[in-house]
PDB file of C-alpha atoms in Angstrom:
ATOM      1  CA  MET A   1      -5.250  16.289   6.038  1.00 95.00           C
ATOM      2  CA  HIS A   2      -6.578  13.598   3.651  1.00 96.00           C
ATOM      3  CA  ALA A   3      -6.002   9.790   3.047  1.00 97.00           C
ATOM      4  CA  VAL A   4      -5.335   8.353   0.271  1.00 98.00           C
ATOM      5  CA  ILE A   5      -6.021   3.919   1.179  1.00 98.00           C
ATOM      6  CA  LEU A   6      -5.458   1.677  -2.114  1.00 98.00           C
ATOM      7  CA  HIS A   7      -6.835  -1.993  -2.548  1.00 98.00           C
ATOM      8  CA  GLY A   8      -4.191  -5.090  -3.615  1.00 98.00           C
ATOM      9  CA  THR A   9      -5.015  -7.673  -7.525  1.00 98.00           C
ATOM     10  CA  MET A  10      -8.541  -9.636  -6.442  1.00 96.00           C
ATOM     11  CA  SER A  11     -10.507  -7.536  -3.810  1.00 98.00           C
ATOM     12  CA  THR A  12     -12.521  -3.795  -3.896  1.00 98.00           C
ATOM     13  CA  PRO A  13     -11.670  -0.976  -1.618  1.00 98.00           C
ATOM     14  CA  ASP A  14     -15.172  -2.513   0.439  1.00 98.00           C
ATOM     15  CA  ASN A  15     -12.824  -5.663   0.802  1.00 97.00           C
ATOM     16  CA  ASN A  16      -9.902  -6.035   4.471  1.00 98.00           C
ATOM     17  CA  TRP A  17     -10.085  -3.442   6.600  1.00 98.00           C
ATOM     18  CA  PHE A  18     -10.877  -0.869   3.869  1.00 98.00           C
ATOM     19  CA  PRO A  19     -14.022   0.627   4.886  1.00 98.00           C
ATOM     20  CA  TRP A  20     -13.228   0.185   8.860  1.00 98.00           C
ATOM     21  CA  LEU A  21      -9.958   2.532   8.151  1.00 98.00           C
ATOM     22  CA  LYS A  22     -11.785   4.898   6.816  1.00 98.00           C
ATOM     23  CA  SER A  23     -14.185   5.758   9.094  1.00 98.00           C
ATOM     24  CA  LYS A  24     -11.767   6.338  11.792  1.00 98.00           C
ATOM     25  CA  LEU A  25     -10.247   8.511   9.751  1.00 98.00           C
ATOM     26  CA  GLU A  26     -13.046  10.375   8.806  1.00 98.00           C
ATOM     27  CA  ALA A  27     -13.752  11.404  12.218  1.00 98.00           C
ATOM     28  CA  LYS A  28     -10.179  12.093  13.027  1.00 97.00           C
ATOM     29  CA  ASN A  29     -12.232  14.986  10.260  1.00 97.00           C
ATOM     30  CA  ILE A  30      -9.381  13.669   7.870  1.00 97.00           C
ATOM     31  CA  GLU A  31     -11.169  13.276   4.049  1.00 96.00           C
ATOM     32  CA  VAL A  32     -10.568   9.829   2.592  1.00 97.00           C
ATOM     33  CA  PHE A  33     -10.127   9.162  -0.838  1.00 97.00           C
ATOM     34  CA  VAL A  34     -10.332   4.644  -1.724  1.00 98.00           C
ATOM     35  CA  PRO A  35     -10.156   4.536  -4.619  1.00 98.00           C
ATOM     36  CA  THR A  36     -12.020   0.931  -7.573  1.00 98.00           C
ATOM     37  CA  LEU A  37      -9.060  -0.350  -9.534  1.00 98.00           C
ATOM     38  CA  PRO A  38      -8.560  -2.065 -12.274  1.00 98.00           C
ATOM     39  CA  THR A  39      -8.643  -6.447 -11.407  1.00 97.00           C
ATOM     40  CA  PRO A  40      -8.386  -8.134 -12.554  1.00 96.00           C
ATOM     41  CA  GLU A  41     -10.109  -7.318 -15.444  1.00 96.00           C
ATOM     42  CA  ASN A  42      -7.479  -4.571 -17.096  1.00 96.00           C
ATOM     43  CA  GLN A  43      -4.984  -4.693 -14.287  1.00 98.00           C
ATOM     44  CA  SER A  44      -2.218  -3.096 -15.306  1.00 97.00           C
ATOM     45  CA  LYS A  45      -0.590  -0.190 -13.648  1.00 97.00           C
ATOM     46  CA  GLU A  46      -0.928   1.944 -16.474  1.00 97.00           C
ATOM     47  CA  SER A  47      -5.655   1.943 -15.654  1.00 97.00           C
ATOM     48  CA  TRP A  48      -4.197   1.754 -11.805  1.00 98.00           C
ATOM     49  CA  CYS A  49      -2.401   5.412 -12.193  1.00 96.00           C
ATOM     50  CA  ASN A  50      -5.735   6.549 -14.841  1.00 96.00           C
ATOM     51  CA  ALA A  51      -8.492   4.928 -11.741  1.00 96.00           C
ATOM     52  CA  LEU A  52      -5.445   6.961  -9.453  1.00 96.00           C
ATOM     53  CA  ASN A  53      -5.884  10.260 -10.789  1.00 94.00           C
ATOM     54  CA  ASN A  54      -9.848  10.068 -11.495  1.00 95.00           C
ATOM     55  CA  GLN A  55     -10.763   9.169  -8.212  1.00 95.00           C
ATOM     56  CA  ALA A  56      -8.245  10.751  -5.445  1.00 91.00           C
ATOM     57  CA  PRO A  57      -6.929  14.017  -5.303  1.00 77.00           C
ATOM     58  CA  ILE A  58      -3.405  15.252  -5.828  1.00 80.00           C
ATOM     59  CA  PHE A  59      -1.253  13.985  -3.724  1.00 87.00           C
ATOM     60  CA  GLY A  60       1.451  15.937  -1.156  1.00 91.00           C
ATOM     61  CA  GLU A  61       2.417  17.624   2.416  1.00 94.00           C
ATOM     62  CA  ASP A  62      -0.351  15.921   3.844  1.00 95.00           C
ATOM     63  CA  THR A  63      -1.296  12.814   2.447  1.00 97.00           C
ATOM     64  CA  LEU A  64      -1.312  10.368   3.785  1.00 98.00           C
ATOM     65  CA  LEU A  65      -1.576   7.235   1.213  1.00 98.00           C
ATOM     66  CA  ILE A  66      -1.988   3.686   2.586  1.00 98.00           C
ATOM     67  CA  GLY A  67      -1.439   0.860   0.908  1.00 98.00           C
ATOM     68  CA  HIS A  68      -3.209  -3.405   0.381  1.00 98.00           C
ATOM     69  CA  SER A  69      -1.187  -5.978  -1.016  1.00 98.00           C
ATOM     70  CA  CYS A  70       0.573  -4.789  -5.337  1.00 98.00           C
ATOM     71  CA  GLY A  71      -2.268  -1.831  -4.169  1.00 98.00           C
ATOM     72  CA  ALA A  72       1.189  -0.969  -1.449  1.00 98.00           C
ATOM     73  CA  ASN A  73       3.768  -1.520  -4.627  1.00 98.00           C
ATOM     74  CA  HIS A  74       1.462   0.654  -6.622  1.00 98.00           C
ATOM     75  CA  VAL A  75       2.705   3.268  -3.522  1.00 98.00           C
ATOM     76  CA  LEU A  76       5.474   2.730  -4.414  1.00 98.00           C
ATOM     77  CA  HIS A  77       5.049   4.151  -7.701  1.00 97.00           C
ATOM     78  CA  VAL A  78       3.399   6.705  -7.278  1.00 97.00           C
ATOM     79  CA  LEU A  79       5.844   8.068  -4.237  1.00 97.00           C
ATOM     80  CA  GLU A  80       8.500   7.378  -6.950  1.00 97.00           C
ATOM     81  CA  SER A  81       6.650  10.158  -9.718  1.00 95.00           C
ATOM     82  CA  MET A  82       6.562  12.012  -7.457  1.00 94.00           C
ATOM     83  CA  ASP A  83       8.049  15.617  -6.707  1.00 92.00           C
ATOM     84  CA  LYS A  84       7.173  16.573  -3.118  1.00 92.00           C
ATOM     85  CA  ALA A  85       6.764  14.007  -0.479  1.00 96.00           C
ATOM     86  CA  VAL A  86       3.631  13.051   1.292  1.00 97.00           C
ATOM     87  CA  ALA A  87       3.562  12.658   4.968  1.00 97.00           C
ATOM     88  CA  TYR A  88       2.793   8.958   5.303  1.00 98.00           C
ATOM     89  CA  ALA A  89       3.358   6.231   3.609  1.00 98.00           C
ATOM     90  CA  GLY A  90       1.553   2.248   4.397  1.00 98.00           C
ATOM     91  CA  LEU A  91       2.861  -0.739   2.880  1.00 98.00           C
ATOM     92  CA  ILE A  92       1.385  -3.067   4.227  1.00 98.00           C
ATOM     93  CA  GLY A  93       1.757  -6.651   2.279  1.00 98.00           C
ATOM     94  CA  CYS A  94       3.299  -5.125  -0.551  1.00 98.00           C
ATOM     95  CA  VAL A  95       4.618  -8.025  -2.667  1.00 98.00           C
ATOM     96  CA  THR A  96       7.213  -6.572  -4.436  1.00 97.00           C
ATOM     97  CA  GLU A  97       8.524  -9.690  -6.479  1.00 96.00           C
ATOM     98  CA  GLU A  98       6.708 -12.547  -8.310  1.00 96.00           C
ATOM     99  CA  THR A  99       5.321 -14.721  -4.985  1.00 94.00           C
ATOM    100  CA  GLY A 100       4.821 -18.528  -7.349  1.00 93.00           C
ATOM    101  CA  VAL A 101       0.383 -17.940  -7.832  1.00 92.00           C
ATOM    102  CA  LYS A 102       0.762 -18.148 -11.687  1.00 94.00           C
ATOM    103  CA  ASP A 103      -2.298 -15.885 -11.509  1.00 94.00           C
ATOM    104  CA  ILE A 104      -1.440 -13.010  -9.459  1.00 95.00           C
ATOM    105  CA  ASP A 105       2.225 -13.071 -11.068  1.00 97.00           C
ATOM    106  CA  LYS A 106       0.136 -12.876 -14.136  1.00 97.00           C
ATOM    107  CA  LEU A 107      -1.589 -10.297 -13.503  1.00 97.00           C
ATOM    108  CA  ASN A 108       0.848  -8.150 -11.143  1.00 98.00           C
ATOM    109  CA  ASP A 109       4.025  -8.229 -13.791  1.00 97.00           C
ATOM    110  CA  THR A 110       3.054  -4.808 -14.632  1.00 97.00           C
ATOM    111  CA  PHE A 111       4.140  -3.770 -10.718  1.00 97.00           C
ATOM    112  CA  ILE A 112       6.850  -6.225 -10.042  1.00 96.00           C
ATOM    113  CA  HIS A 113       8.708  -6.033 -13.342  1.00 94.00           C
ATOM    114  CA  HIS A 114      10.421  -2.140 -12.426  1.00 94.00           C
ATOM    115  CA  ASP A 115      14.152  -0.965 -10.910  1.00 95.00           C
ATOM    116  CA  PHE A 116      13.004   1.640  -8.695  1.00 97.00           C
ATOM    117  CA  ASP A 117      14.274   4.781  -7.902  1.00 98.00           C
ATOM    118  CA  TRP A 118      14.709   3.293  -3.969  1.00 98.00           C
ATOM    119  CA  LYS A 119      16.652   7.210  -2.422  1.00 97.00           C
ATOM    120  CA  LYS A 120      13.780   9.049  -4.752  1.00 97.00           C
ATOM    121  CA  ILE A 121      11.127   7.287  -3.453  1.00 98.00           C
ATOM    122  CA  ARG A 122      12.306   7.570   0.544  1.00 98.00           C
ATOM    123  CA  ARG A 123      12.793  11.311  -0.565  1.00 97.00           C
ATOM    124  CA  ASN A 124       9.440  11.317  -1.110  1.00 97.00           C
ATOM    125  CA  ALA A 125       7.671   9.920   2.300  1.00 98.00           C
ATOM    126  CA  LYS A 126       8.550  12.044   5.692  1.00 97.00           C
ATOM    127  CA  HIS A 127       7.374   8.925   6.961  1.00 97.00           C
ATOM    128  CA  PHE A 128       6.706   4.494   6.249  1.00 98.00           C
ATOM    129  CA  THR A 129       5.483   1.667   7.151  1.00 98.00           C
ATOM    130  CA  ILE A 130       5.849  -1.449   6.583  1.00 98.00           C
ATOM    131  CA  LEU A 131       3.641  -4.563   8.071  1.00 98.00           C
ATOM    132  CA  HIS A 132       3.539  -7.848   7.205  1.00 98.00           C
ATOM    133  CA  GLY A 133       3.502 -11.251   8.313  1.00 98.00           C
ATOM    134  CA  ASP A 134       4.924 -13.754   9.980  1.00 97.00           C
ATOM    135  CA  ASP A 135       3.090 -16.078   7.418  1.00 98.00           C
ATOM    136  CA  ASP A 136       1.981 -14.836   4.642  1.00 97.00           C
ATOM    137  CA  PRO A 137       0.795 -17.643   2.461  1.00 96.00           C
ATOM    138  CA  TYR A 138       1.416 -14.615  -0.589  1.00 95.00           C
ATOM    139  CA  VAL A 139       4.348 -12.699  -0.081  1.00 97.00           C
ATOM    140  CA  PRO A 140       6.688 -14.089   1.173  1.00 96.00           C
ATOM    141  CA  LEU A 141       8.597 -12.372   3.250  1.00 97.00           C
ATOM    142  CA  ALA A 142      11.770 -12.305   1.488  1.00 97.00           C
ATOM    143  CA  GLN A 143      10.477  -9.142  -0.322  1.00 98.00           C
ATOM    144  CA  PRO A 144       9.345  -7.955   2.962  1.00 98.00           C
ATOM    145  CA  LEU A 145      12.782  -7.864   4.003  1.00 98.00           C
ATOM    146  CA  ALA A 146      14.694  -6.739   0.771  1.00 98.00           C
ATOM    147  CA  LEU A 147      11.711  -3.864   0.848  1.00 98.00           C
ATOM    148  CA  SER A 148      12.725  -2.036   4.320  1.00 98.00           C
ATOM    149  CA  ARG A 149      16.731  -2.982   3.620  1.00 98.00           C
ATOM    150  CA  ASN A 150      15.760  -0.888   0.459  1.00 98.00           C
ATOM    151  CA  LEU A 151      13.828   2.185   1.911  1.00 98.00           C
ATOM    152  CA  ASN A 152      15.717   1.525   4.732  1.00 98.00           C
ATOM    153  CA  VAL A 153      12.449   2.122   7.765  1.00 97.00           C
ATOM    154  CA  PRO A 154      11.970  -0.757   9.826  1.00 98.00           C
ATOM    155  CA  LEU A 155      10.243  -3.302   8.829  1.00 98.00           C
ATOM    156  CA  THR A 156       7.136  -4.020  12.101  1.00 98.00           C
ATOM    157  CA  ILE A 157       6.215  -8.740  11.349  1.00 98.00           C
ATOM    158  CA  LEU A 158       2.391  -9.202  12.579  1.00 98.00           C
ATOM    159  CA  PRO A 159       2.487 -12.627  14.643  1.00 98.00           C
ATOM    160  CA  LYS A 160      -0.136 -15.064  12.830  1.00 97.00           C
ATOM    161  CA  GLY A 161      -1.252 -12.400  10.357  1.00 98.00           C
ATOM    162  CA  GLY A 162      -0.994 -14.174   6.946  1.00 98.00           C
ATOM    163  CA  HIS A 163      -1.148 -11.587   4.850  1.00 98.00           C
ATOM    164  CA  LEU A 164      -2.859  -8.992   7.176  1.00 98.00           C
ATOM    165  CA  ASN A 165      -6.657  -9.029   4.944  1.00 98.00           C
ATOM    166  CA  ALA A 166      -9.610 -10.604   6.337  1.00 98.00           C
ATOM    167  CA  GLU A 167      -9.152 -13.574   5.238  1.00 97.00           C
ATOM    168  CA  ALA A 168      -6.855 -13.238   8.378  1.00 98.00           C
ATOM    169  CA  GLY A 169      -8.866 -11.886  10.329  1.00 98.00           C
ATOM    170  CA  TYR A 170      -8.069  -8.585   9.719  1.00 98.00           C
ATOM    171  CA  THR A 171     -11.275  -6.695   9.771  1.00 98.00           C
ATOM    172  CA  THR A 172     -10.229  -4.322  11.637  1.00 98.00           C
ATOM    173  CA  PHE A 173      -6.537  -2.545  11.417  1.00 98.00           C
ATOM    174  CA  ASP A 174      -6.207  -1.172  14.944  1.00 98.00           C
ATOM    175  CA  PHE A 175      -1.800  -1.127  15.574  1.00 98.00           C
ATOM    176  CA  LEU A 176      -2.216   0.349  11.647  1.00 98.00           C
ATOM    177  CA  TYR A 177      -4.433   3.498  12.663  1.00 98.00           C
ATOM    178  CA  GLU A 178      -2.535   3.298  15.677  1.00 98.00           C
ATOM    179  CA  ASP A 179       0.840   4.655  14.050  1.00 98.00           C
ATOM    180  CA  ILE A 180      -0.845   6.417  11.275  1.00 98.00           C
ATOM    181  CA  THR A 181      -2.356   8.632  14.024  1.00 97.00           C
ATOM    182  CA  LYS A 182       1.603   8.173  15.983  1.00 95.00           C
ATOM    183  CA  HIS A 183       2.151  10.386  12.547  1.00 92.00           C
ATOM    184  CA  LEU A 184      -0.374  13.550  12.050  1.00 88.00           C
TER     185      LEU A 184
END
């Protein structure tokens, strides 16, 4: 089994809860990849696909695919491009539309201006988890609510979670880890 953790816009593999989750999953003998995705320079869906292809394995039925913010959006693009289902897709603080933060929206442009094939995405993960902070300062609650409807999976709202990043105190993420291990 292996896991791929995708960071978001203006982030790195060493931010937030990513190193902690990598360590926890490796302790369960899961091979973990946390690719460095180009941001902010050269950020685009195409450049992230190239980086992902160069730094992570081919995705399959033993893959845990976890993304944060724009990285969660990229998980949707990956699932849409696949022909077989991964074991788990974790969408954390997922941005799916413009946020109203002009600089961020410009960086996320190629990710968010896309008509997803929701049926294909639903088919390409055996389990979905959608987590969102009730007071996320970047991604309005309407976005994960729509995501939940489109995927036909429940949305878990974490009180005072912010953007579920280090800024909101998320350098560890027990809730996510426990959810992942339930589905191994």
